[in-house]
Amino acid sequence: MNKTLMIVLIVLIFLADILWQMYRNKKRDAFFNELSHFLAVKDFDAFDKLIEDKKVKRLFPPYNIAFLKLNEALIKGNAKQIDQAFEQFDGPMNKIQKEALYRKAFIYYVEVEDKDKAKNYYDLLKQLNPKDQLSLDATFDTYINKGYRYLEPSLEEIEKLNEEEKIPYAVLIAEMYRNKKENDKAEEYEKIVSEYTEKLLKNEGGL
């Protein structure tokens, strides 16, 4: 084969591959936006129909499909369906995927005060050595053990943070003071949460 022709063919194959990937990405984004819209308006029938579409299953990895179904279950608020949705992640996952899943599960089970399941995902998260180890430990102790063991470290940490980053720590600190029966200090940090949250919303809204 002529060398010039060979180079032209290689370039054409390369371009065809790029165009195919662009097409796939565009289709995937369109499906994702459609699925997200159905969840936002709580059109679960339309979501269920689309998520089972063969085209969607070809474009999205199993983890992404499972995560979308998990979000649907959480929005529905059906405890049994949520448990099943968390249990469906039985395939291989990288560290980022594991942390996203375990964190979502941990927060959910803390909110519903399921100590055993919260402890399970708390332990799984700790194995990944997350950067926010202090807030993880403090959340478990504060909401599950009803303690305030991490009050002093949290008070030290909040001083290092910007206003947006202070919000979750202020929530934790307020709850720790509630557990400690120091309601005046709890209210002080609850006011900080309200103040910083309002300011953040105004900034995001361009007000």
Short mmCIF file of C-alpha atoms in Angstrom, two decimals:
data_model
loop_
_atom_site.label_atom_id
_atom_site.label_comp_id
_atom_site.label_asym_id
_atom_site.label_seq_id
_atom_site.Cartn_x
_atom_site.Cartn_y
_atom_site.Cartn_z
CA MET A 1 0.00 0.00 0.00
CA ASN A 2 1.14 3.50 -0.84
CA LYS A 3 2.64 5.19 2.26
CA THR A 4 0.64 8.40 1.72
CA LEU A 5 -2.60 6.44 1.35
CA MET A 6 -1.82 4.51 4.52
CA ILE A 7 -1.34 7.75 6.47
CA VAL A 8 -4.61 9.13 5.06
CA LEU A 9 -6.46 5.96 6.13
CA ILE A 10 -4.98 6.12 9.64
CA VAL A 11 -6.02 9.76 9.96
CA LEU A 12 -9.55 8.95 8.72
CA ILE A 13 -9.88 6.08 11.21
CA PHE A 14 -8.61 8.34 13.99
CA LEU A 15 -11.09 11.09 13.04
CA ALA A 16 -13.94 8.59 12.77
CA ASP A 17 -13.14 7.36 16.28
CA ILE A 18 -13.14 10.93 17.63
CA LEU A 19 -16.45 11.70 15.94
CA TRP A 20 -17.97 8.47 17.31
CA GLN A 21 -16.84 9.36 20.84
CA MET A 22 -18.26 12.86 20.44
CA TYR A 23 -21.58 11.38 19.30
CA ARG A 24 -21.64 8.94 22.25
CA ASN A 25 -20.84 11.72 24.71
CA LYS A 26 -23.54 13.95 23.25
CA LYS A 27 -26.13 11.15 23.43
CA ARG A 28 -25.06 10.23 26.97
CA ASP A 29 -25.34 13.86 28.11
CA ALA A 30 -28.78 14.12 26.52
CA PHE A 31 -29.98 10.95 28.26
CA PHE A 32 -28.47 12.09 31.57
CA ASN A 33 -30.23 15.46 31.35
CA GLU A 34 -33.50 13.73 30.54
CA LEU A 35 -33.14 11.29 33.45
CA SER A 36 -32.21 14.13 35.82
CA HIS A 37 -35.27 16.08 34.70
CA PHE A 38 -37.56 13.12 35.37
CA LEU A 39 -36.12 12.83 38.89
CA ALA A 40 -36.45 16.58 39.48
CA VAL A 41 -40.16 16.55 38.58
CA LYS A 42 -40.66 13.13 40.23
CA ASP A 43 -41.88 11.49 37.03
CA PHE A 44 -40.75 8.06 38.19
CA ASP A 45 -42.61 6.11 35.50
CA ALA A 46 -40.78 8.01 32.74
CA PHE A 47 -37.47 7.62 34.62
CA ASP A 48 -37.95 3.85 35.05
CA LYS A 49 -38.81 3.41 31.40
CA LEU A 50 -35.80 5.37 30.15
CA ILE A 51 -33.27 3.89 32.59
CA GLU A 52 -34.14 0.40 31.30
CA ASP A 53 -33.74 1.44 27.66
CA LYS A 54 -31.07 -0.61 25.87
CA LYS A 55 -29.46 2.54 24.45
CA VAL A 56 -29.03 3.97 27.94
CA LYS A 57 -27.53 0.72 29.23
CA ARG A 58 -25.05 0.71 26.33
CA LEU A 59 -23.95 4.29 27.00
CA PHE A 60 -23.76 4.23 30.81
CA PRO A 61 -21.52 1.97 32.92
CA PRO A 62 -23.38 -0.26 35.44
CA TYR A 63 -22.17 1.89 38.37
CA ASN A 64 -23.74 5.03 36.88
CA ILE A 65 -27.02 3.22 36.22
CA ALA A 66 -27.06 1.92 39.79
CA PHE A 67 -26.28 5.39 41.19
CA LEU A 68 -29.13 6.96 39.23
CA LYS A 69 -31.51 4.28 40.53
CA LEU A 70 -30.23 4.97 44.04
CA ASN A 71 -31.02 8.68 43.64
CA GLU A 72 -34.54 7.74 42.53
CA ALA A 73 -35.01 5.57 45.63
CA LEU A 74 -33.76 8.36 47.90
CA ILE A 75 -36.14 10.88 46.32
CA LYS A 76 -39.04 8.44 46.74
CA GLY A 77 -38.07 7.95 50.37
CA ASN A 78 -39.03 4.27 50.43
CA ALA A 79 -36.75 2.70 53.07
CA LYS A 80 -36.91 -0.84 51.65
CA GLN A 81 -36.17 0.36 48.11
CA ILE A 82 -33.29 2.50 49.38
CA ASP A 83 -31.73 -0.49 51.18
CA GLN A 84 -32.03 -2.55 47.99
CA ALA A 85 -30.54 0.28 45.92
CA PHE A 86 -27.45 0.46 48.15
CA GLU A 87 -27.06 -3.33 48.00
CA GLN A 88 -27.10 -3.45 44.18
CA PHE A 89 -23.50 -2.13 43.96
CA ASP A 90 -21.81 -5.53 43.72
CA GLY A 91 -19.44 -4.87 40.81
CA PRO A 92 -15.87 -3.55 40.88
CA MET A 93 -15.49 0.10 41.90
CA ASN A 94 -12.53 2.47 41.99
CA LYS A 95 -11.72 4.52 45.10
CA ILE A 96 -13.64 7.60 43.94
CA GLN A 97 -16.74 5.52 43.23
CA LYS A 98 -16.48 3.73 46.57
CA GLU A 99 -16.15 6.98 48.49
CA ALA A 100 -19.13 8.55 46.70
CA LEU A 101 -21.30 5.51 47.44
CA TYR A 102 -20.16 4.95 51.03
CA ARG A 103 -20.52 8.64 51.88
CA LYS A 104 -24.04 8.79 50.49
CA ALA A 105 -24.98 5.65 52.43
CA PHE A 106 -23.35 6.88 55.63
CA ILE A 107 -25.19 10.22 55.52
CA TYR A 108 -28.51 8.52 54.78
CA TYR A 109 -28.23 5.97 57.57
CA VAL A 110 -27.11 8.65 60.03
CA GLU A 111 -30.20 10.69 59.10
CA VAL A 112 -32.54 7.73 59.69
CA GLU A 113 -30.58 6.78 62.83
CA ASP A 114 -29.82 3.23 61.68
CA LYS A 115 -26.78 2.68 63.88
CA ASP A 116 -25.69 -0.68 62.45
CA LYS A 117 -25.78 0.38 58.80
CA ALA A 118 -24.26 3.78 59.58
CA LYS A 119 -21.42 2.03 61.44
CA ASN A 120 -20.87 -0.33 58.49
CA TYR A 121 -20.44 2.51 55.98
CA TYR A 122 -18.49 4.57 58.51
CA ASP A 123 -15.95 1.72 58.76
CA LEU A 124 -15.83 1.34 54.97
CA LEU A 125 -15.18 5.06 54.56
CA LYS A 126 -12.40 5.06 57.15
CA GLN A 127 -10.64 2.31 55.18
CA LEU A 128 -10.37 4.77 52.27
CA ASN A 129 -8.59 7.38 54.45
CA PRO A 130 -10.83 10.31 53.42
CA LYS A 131 -9.47 13.84 53.76
CA ASP A 132 -12.33 14.91 56.04
CA GLN A 133 -11.68 12.26 58.69
CA LEU A 134 -12.49 14.66 61.54
CA SER A 135 -15.96 15.57 60.23
CA LEU A 136 -16.64 11.89 59.55
CA ASP A 137 -15.71 10.88 63.10
CA ALA A 138 -17.57 13.85 64.58
CA THR A 139 -20.72 13.11 62.57
CA PHE A 140 -20.83 9.49 63.71
CA ASP A 141 -20.18 10.33 67.36
CA THR A 142 -22.57 13.29 67.42
CA TYR A 143 -25.59 11.81 65.65
CA ILE A 144 -25.25 8.09 66.36
CA ASN A 145 -23.64 8.08 69.81
CA LYS A 146 -25.31 11.39 70.80
CA GLY A 147 -21.91 12.51 72.05
CA TYR A 148 -19.66 15.55 71.91
CA ARG A 149 -16.26 13.86 71.94
CA TYR A 150 -15.06 15.87 68.94
CA LEU A 151 -16.24 19.27 70.15
CA GLU A 152 -12.80 20.75 70.88
CA PRO A 153 -11.16 19.53 67.63
CA SER A 154 -14.17 20.85 65.69
CA LEU A 155 -13.96 24.25 67.38
CA GLU A 156 -10.29 24.41 66.39
CA GLU A 157 -10.97 23.28 62.83
CA ILE A 158 -13.80 25.74 62.14
CA GLU A 159 -11.46 28.67 62.78
CA LYS A 160 -9.31 27.59 59.82
CA LEU A 161 -12.17 27.53 57.31
CA ASN A 162 -13.85 30.07 55.05
CA GLU A 163 -17.51 30.93 55.59
CA GLU A 164 -18.87 28.31 53.19
CA GLU A 165 -16.71 25.57 54.71
CA LYS A 166 -17.74 26.63 58.23
CA ILE A 167 -21.42 25.72 57.64
CA PRO A 168 -21.24 21.91 58.07
CA TYR A 169 -18.92 22.26 61.05
CA ALA A 170 -21.23 24.83 62.64
CA VAL A 171 -24.12 22.37 62.21
CA LEU A 172 -22.07 19.66 63.92
CA ILE A 173 -20.93 21.95 66.74
CA ALA A 174 -24.49 23.12 67.40
CA GLU A 175 -25.65 19.51 67.66
CA MET A 176 -22.76 18.65 69.98
CA TYR A 177 -23.75 21.48 72.29
CA ARG A 178 -27.34 20.15 72.20
CA ASN A 179 -26.01 16.75 73.24
CA LYS A 180 -24.04 18.48 75.99
CA LYS A 181 -27.21 20.29 77.18
CA GLU A 182 -25.61 23.69 76.51
CA ASN A 183 -28.49 25.11 74.50
CA ASP A 184 -27.32 28.75 74.53
CA LYS A 185 -24.11 27.80 72.73
CA ALA A 186 -26.06 25.53 70.39
CA GLU A 187 -28.27 28.45 69.38
CA GLU A 188 -25.19 30.59 68.82
CA TYR A 189 -23.86 28.16 66.21
CA GLU A 190 -27.30 27.63 64.69
CA LYS A 191 -27.37 31.39 64.06
CA ILE A 192 -23.97 31.11 62.37
CA VAL A 193 -25.37 28.39 60.10
CA SER A 194 -28.36 30.58 59.15
CA GLU A 195 -26.20 33.65 58.59
CA TYR A 196 -23.60 31.95 56.40
CA THR A 197 -26.19 29.93 54.48
CA GLU A 198 -28.21 33.06 53.69
CA LYS A 199 -25.08 34.88 52.59
CA LEU A 200 -24.05 31.94 50.38
CA LEU A 201 -27.48 31.79 48.71
CA LYS A 202 -27.40 35.52 48.04
CA ASN A 203 -23.95 35.25 46.46
CA GLU A 204 -25.03 32.35 44.27
CA GLY A 205 -28.12 34.27 43.21
CA GLY A 206 -26.04 37.32 42.35
CA LEU A 207 -27.94 39.46 44.84
#
